[in-house]
């Protein structure tokens, strides 16, 4: 055991070997194990992953600590990372295997409604949303502090069972970067994390289209469509 309760220094190559063995061992007990695997030199390559990482790095509260996790996630030390509504759990290999829990406040209903309605009016498909190819105002909507999709430092609570006294140890920092890498693979997890059901986008989009069709039909016929007309129009 090292100074002040810290584990003895373990070389990077040795940690990689230990991480690989832990993944193999843990997967036997948990088939849903989800290691973070980085291909290439960049942690993230899509709009979603890049935006997540840049947002974290932009906060002064995090700037002095977040960089410590970059090498950890790139080296494959995040052996498990799962994203659920309002919470991220992970396991990161350090001198030992440590467990992390990050809770992120769910969006208030007012912010959810604003985002859902904006996307429902403009988005053509979930595929375009996932690809990050969407109108510029979506970026502004998502990134606006306090009301946007990306959490502020005060909305993020962090816990790791390592002996580091700092709120953001390198294992937590690696987990935060790991979230960005995971969003590269599945951006819809971001909405789940903030408490938004993706199906509400589809519903809002359908409602918008139906409303538009009814208005156009009313202008063409000069009358308001009744229930019988609606049933015939939608094959009900």
CSV table of C-alpha atoms in Angstrom, one decimal:
chain,number,residue,atom,x,y,z
A,1,UNK,CA,0.0,0.0,0.0
A,2,UNK,CA,1.3,3.5,-0.9
A,3,UNK,CA,1.2,6.8,1.0
A,4,UNK,CA,-2.0,8.0,2.6
A,5,UNK,CA,-4.0,4.9,1.7
A,6,UNK,CA,-3.2,5.1,-2.0
A,7,UNK,CA,-2.4,1.9,-3.8
A,8,UNK,CA,1.2,1.3,-5.0
A,9,UNK,CA,2.1,2.7,-8.4
A,10,UNK,CA,1.1,0.4,-11.2
A,11,UNK,CA,2.6,0.9,-14.7
A,12,UNK,CA,0.1,1.6,-17.6
A,13,UNK,CA,0.9,-1.7,-19.3
A,14,UNK,CA,0.2,-3.6,-16.1
A,15,UNK,CA,-3.1,-1.8,-15.7
A,16,UNK,CA,-4.1,-2.6,-19.2
A,17,UNK,CA,-3.4,-6.3,-18.6
A,18,UNK,CA,-5.4,-6.1,-15.3
A,19,UNK,CA,-8.3,-4.3,-17.0
A,20,UNK,CA,-8.4,-7.0,-19.7
A,21,UNK,CA,-8.5,-9.7,-17.1
A,22,UNK,CA,-11.2,-7.9,-15.1
A,23,UNK,CA,-13.4,-7.6,-18.2
A,24,UNK,CA,-13.1,-11.3,-18.9
A,25,UNK,CA,-13.8,-12.1,-15.2
A,26,UNK,CA,-16.7,-9.7,-14.8
A,27,UNK,CA,-18.4,-10.7,-18.1
A,28,UNK,CA,-18.8,-14.2,-16.7
A,29,UNK,CA,-21.0,-12.8,-13.9
A,30,UNK,CA,-22.5,-10.0,-15.9
A,31,UNK,CA,-23.1,-10.7,-19.6
A,32,UNK,CA,-24.4,-7.1,-20.0
A,33,UNK,CA,-20.9,-5.7,-19.1
A,34,UNK,CA,-20.2,-2.7,-21.3
A,35,UNK,CA,-16.5,-1.7,-21.5
A,36,UNK,CA,-15.6,1.6,-23.1
A,37,UNK,CA,-13.5,0.9,-26.1
A,38,UNK,CA,-11.8,3.8,-27.9
A,39,UNK,CA,-10.8,3.3,-31.5
A,40,UNK,CA,-8.0,5.7,-32.6
A,41,UNK,CA,-6.6,8.7,-30.8
A,42,UNK,CA,-9.9,10.6,-30.2
A,43,UNK,CA,-12.3,9.9,-27.4
A,44,UNK,CA,-15.2,10.9,-29.5
A,45,UNK,CA,-15.8,11.6,-33.1
A,46,UNK,CA,-19.5,12.5,-33.5
A,47,UNK,CA,-21.3,15.8,-32.7
A,48,UNK,CA,-22.9,14.2,-29.6
A,49,UNK,CA,-19.7,12.8,-28.1
A,50,UNK,CA,-17.7,15.9,-28.9
A,51,UNK,CA,-20.3,18.3,-27.5
A,52,UNK,CA,-20.5,16.3,-24.3
A,53,UNK,CA,-16.7,16.4,-23.8
A,54,UNK,CA,-16.4,20.0,-24.8
A,55,UNK,CA,-19.2,21.0,-22.4
A,56,UNK,CA,-17.5,19.3,-19.5
A,57,UNK,CA,-14.1,20.9,-20.3
A,58,UNK,CA,-15.7,24.4,-20.5
A,59,UNK,CA,-16.6,24.4,-16.8
A,60,UNK,CA,-14.0,26.1,-14.6
A,61,UNK,CA,-15.1,23.7,-11.8
A,62,UNK,CA,-13.9,20.8,-13.8
A,63,UNK,CA,-11.0,22.3,-15.8
A,64,UNK,CA,-8.2,21.3,-13.4
A,65,UNK,CA,-9.3,17.7,-12.9
A,66,UNK,CA,-11.2,16.5,-16.0
A,67,UNK,CA,-8.0,16.0,-18.1
A,68,UNK,CA,-6.8,13.3,-15.7
A,69,UNK,CA,-9.3,10.9,-17.1
A,70,UNK,CA,-8.4,11.2,-20.7
A,71,UNK,CA,-5.6,8.7,-20.7
A,72,UNK,CA,-7.6,6.3,-18.5
A,73,UNK,CA,-10.5,6.0,-20.9
A,74,UNK,CA,-8.2,5.9,-24.0
A,75,UNK,CA,-6.2,3.0,-22.4
A,76,UNK,CA,-9.3,1.0,-21.8
A,77,UNK,CA,-9.4,1.3,-18.1
A,78,UNK,CA,-13.2,1.9,-18.0
A,79,UNK,CA,-14.2,-1.8,-17.9
A,80,UNK,CA,-17.9,-1.1,-17.5
A,81,UNK,CA,-20.2,1.9,-18.1
A,82,UNK,CA,-24.0,1.9,-18.1
A,83,UNK,CA,-26.3,4.9,-18.7
A,84,UNK,CA,-29.8,5.0,-17.2
A,85,UNK,CA,-32.3,7.7,-16.4
A,86,UNK,CA,-30.5,10.2,-14.2
A,87,UNK,CA,-27.6,7.9,-13.3
A,88,UNK,CA,-24.3,6.5,-14.8
A,89,UNK,CA,-22.6,3.6,-13.1
A,90,UNK,CA,-19.1,2.4,-14.0
A,91,UNK,CA,-16.1,0.4,-13.0
A,92,UNK,CA,-12.6,1.7,-13.7
A,93,UNK,CA,-9.3,0.0,-13.3
A,94,UNK,CA,-6.7,1.9,-11.3
A,95,UNK,CA,-4.2,0.5,-8.8
A,96,UNK,CA,-7.3,-1.6,-8.0
A,97,UNK,CA,-10.8,-1.9,-9.5
A,98,UNK,CA,-12.9,1.0,-8.3
A,99,UNK,CA,-16.7,1.7,-8.6
A,100,UNK,CA,-18.2,5.0,-9.7
A,101,UNK,CA,-21.7,6.4,-9.5
A,102,UNK,CA,-22.6,9.7,-11.2
A,103,UNK,CA,-26.1,11.1,-10.7
A,104,UNK,CA,-27.3,13.8,-13.1
A,105,UNK,CA,-30.4,15.8,-12.4
A,106,UNK,CA,-33.3,15.2,-14.7
A,107,UNK,CA,-34.5,18.1,-16.9
A,108,UNK,CA,-37.4,20.1,-15.5
A,109,UNK,CA,-40.7,19.6,-17.3
A,110,UNK,CA,-40.5,23.0,-18.8
A,111,UNK,CA,-37.2,22.3,-20.5
A,112,UNK,CA,-38.3,18.9,-21.6
A,113,UNK,CA,-41.4,20.4,-23.2
A,114,UNK,CA,-39.4,23.1,-25.0
A,115,UNK,CA,-37.0,20.6,-26.4
A,116,UNK,CA,-39.6,18.0,-27.4
A,117,UNK,CA,-41.8,20.6,-29.2
A,118,UNK,CA,-38.9,22.2,-31.0
A,119,UNK,CA,-37.7,18.8,-32.3
A,120,UNK,CA,-41.2,17.6,-33.1
A,121,UNK,CA,-41.8,20.6,-35.3
A,122,UNK,CA,-38.5,20.3,-37.2
A,123,UNK,CA,-37.1,16.8,-37.1
A,124,UNK,CA,-37.8,14.6,-40.1
A,125,UNK,CA,-36.7,11.4,-38.5
A,126,UNK,CA,-34.9,9.9,-35.5
A,127,UNK,CA,-32.1,9.0,-37.8
A,128,UNK,CA,-31.3,12.6,-38.6
A,129,UNK,CA,-31.4,13.4,-34.8
A,130,UNK,CA,-29.0,10.6,-34.0
A,131,UNK,CA,-26.6,11.6,-36.8
A,132,UNK,CA,-26.3,15.1,-35.5
A,133,UNK,CA,-27.4,16.6,-38.8
A,134,UNK,CA,-30.1,18.9,-37.6
A,135,UNK,CA,-30.9,22.6,-37.7
A,136,UNK,CA,-28.4,25.0,-36.1
A,137,UNK,CA,-31.0,26.2,-33.6
A,138,UNK,CA,-31.0,22.7,-32.1
A,139,UNK,CA,-27.4,23.1,-31.1
A,140,UNK,CA,-28.3,26.4,-29.4
A,141,UNK,CA,-31.3,24.8,-27.8
A,142,UNK,CA,-29.3,21.8,-26.5
A,143,UNK,CA,-26.3,23.8,-25.3
A,144,UNK,CA,-28.0,26.8,-23.6
A,145,UNK,CA,-27.0,26.7,-20.0
A,146,UNK,CA,-29.7,26.1,-17.3
A,147,UNK,CA,-32.4,25.3,-19.9
A,148,UNK,CA,-30.5,23.1,-22.4
A,149,UNK,CA,-29.9,19.4,-22.6
A,150,UNK,CA,-26.3,19.4,-21.2
A,151,UNK,CA,-26.0,19.4,-17.4
A,152,UNK,CA,-24.2,22.1,-15.4
A,153,UNK,CA,-21.7,21.1,-12.7
A,154,UNK,CA,-24.2,21.7,-9.9
A,155,UNK,CA,-26.5,19.1,-11.6
A,156,UNK,CA,-23.8,16.4,-11.5
A,157,UNK,CA,-23.1,14.5,-8.3
A,158,UNK,CA,-20.1,12.1,-8.3
A,159,UNK,CA,-18.9,9.3,-6.1
A,160,UNK,CA,-16.0,6.9,-6.3
A,161,UNK,CA,-14.8,4.4,-3.7
A,162,UNK,CA,-11.1,5.1,-4.4
A,163,UNK,CA,-9.0,6.7,-1.7
A,164,UNK,CA,-8.6,10.0,-3.6
A,165,UNK,CA,-10.1,12.8,-1.5
A,166,UNK,CA,-11.0,15.0,-4.5
A,167,UNK,CA,-14.6,15.1,-5.7
A,168,UNK,CA,-13.4,14.4,-9.2
A,169,UNK,CA,-10.7,11.7,-9.1
A,170,UNK,CA,-9.2,10.4,-12.3
A,171,UNK,CA,-11.6,7.4,-12.2
A,172,UNK,CA,-14.6,9.8,-12.2
A,173,UNK,CA,-13.0,11.9,-14.9
A,174,UNK,CA,-12.5,8.8,-17.0
A,175,UNK,CA,-16.1,7.9,-16.5
A,176,UNK,CA,-17.3,11.3,-17.6
A,177,UNK,CA,-15.2,11.0,-20.8
A,178,UNK,CA,-16.5,7.5,-21.2
A,179,UNK,CA,-20.0,8.9,-21.4
A,180,UNK,CA,-19.0,11.0,-24.4
A,181,UNK,CA,-17.6,7.9,-26.1
A,182,UNK,CA,-20.7,5.9,-25.3
A,183,UNK,CA,-22.9,8.8,-26.8
A,184,UNK,CA,-20.9,8.3,-30.0
A,185,UNK,CA,-22.4,4.8,-30.3
A,186,UNK,CA,-25.9,5.6,-29.1
A,187,UNK,CA,-26.8,9.4,-28.8
A,188,UNK,CA,-30.4,8.5,-27.7
A,189,UNK,CA,-28.9,7.5,-24.4
A,190,UNK,CA,-28.4,11.2,-23.8
A,191,UNK,CA,-32.1,11.8,-23.8
A,192,UNK,CA,-32.6,8.8,-21.5
A,193,UNK,CA,-30.0,10.2,-19.1
A,194,UNK,CA,-31.9,13.5,-18.8
A,195,UNK,CA,-35.3,11.9,-18.5
A,196,UNK,CA,-36.7,12.4,-21.9
A,197,UNK,CA,-38.6,9.6,-23.6
A,198,UNK,CA,-37.6,9.6,-27.3
A,199,UNK,CA,-41.0,8.4,-28.2
A,200,UNK,CA,-42.3,11.9,-27.3
A,201,UNK,CA,-40.3,13.3,-30.3
A,202,UNK,CA,-42.2,10.9,-32.6
A,203,UNK,CA,-45.5,11.8,-31.0
A,204,UNK,CA,-44.8,15.5,-31.3
A,205,UNK,CA,-43.8,15.1,-34.9
A,206,UNK,CA,-46.9,13.2,-35.8
A,207,UNK,CA,-49.1,15.7,-33.9
A,208,UNK,CA,-47.5,18.5,-35.9
A,209,UNK,CA,-48.1,16.7,-39.2
A,210,UNK,CA,-51.7,15.9,-38.4
A,211,UNK,CA,-52.3,19.5,-37.4
A,212,UNK,CA,-50.8,20.7,-40.6
A,213,UNK,CA,-52.9,18.2,-42.7
A,214,UNK,CA,-56.1,19.3,-41.0
A,215,UNK,CA,-55.4,22.9,-41.6
A,216,UNK,CA,-54.6,22.4,-45.2
A,217,UNK,CA,-57.7,20.2,-45.6
A,218,UNK,CA,-59.9,22.8,-44.0
A,219,UNK,CA,-58.5,25.5,-46.3
A,220,UNK,CA,-59.2,23.4,-49.3
A,221,UNK,CA,-62.7,22.4,-48.4
A,222,UNK,CA,-63.6,25.6,-46.6
A,223,UNK,CA,-65.0,23.6,-43.6
A,224,UNK,CA,-63.8,22.0,-40.4
A,225,UNK,CA,-63.4,18.2,-40.7
A,226,UNK,CA,-65.6,16.2,-38.4
A,227,UNK,CA,-64.9,12.8,-36.8
A,228,UNK,CA,-66.2,10.9,-39.8
A,229,UNK,CA,-63.8,12.7,-42.1
A,230,UNK,CA,-60.9,12.1,-39.7
A,231,UNK,CA,-61.7,8.4,-39.6
A,232,UNK,CA,-61.8,8.1,-43.4
A,233,UNK,CA,-58.6,10.2,-43.7
A,234,UNK,CA,-56.5,8.0,-41.4
A,235,UNK,CA,-58.2,4.7,-42.2
A,236,UNK,CA,-59.7,4.2,-38.7
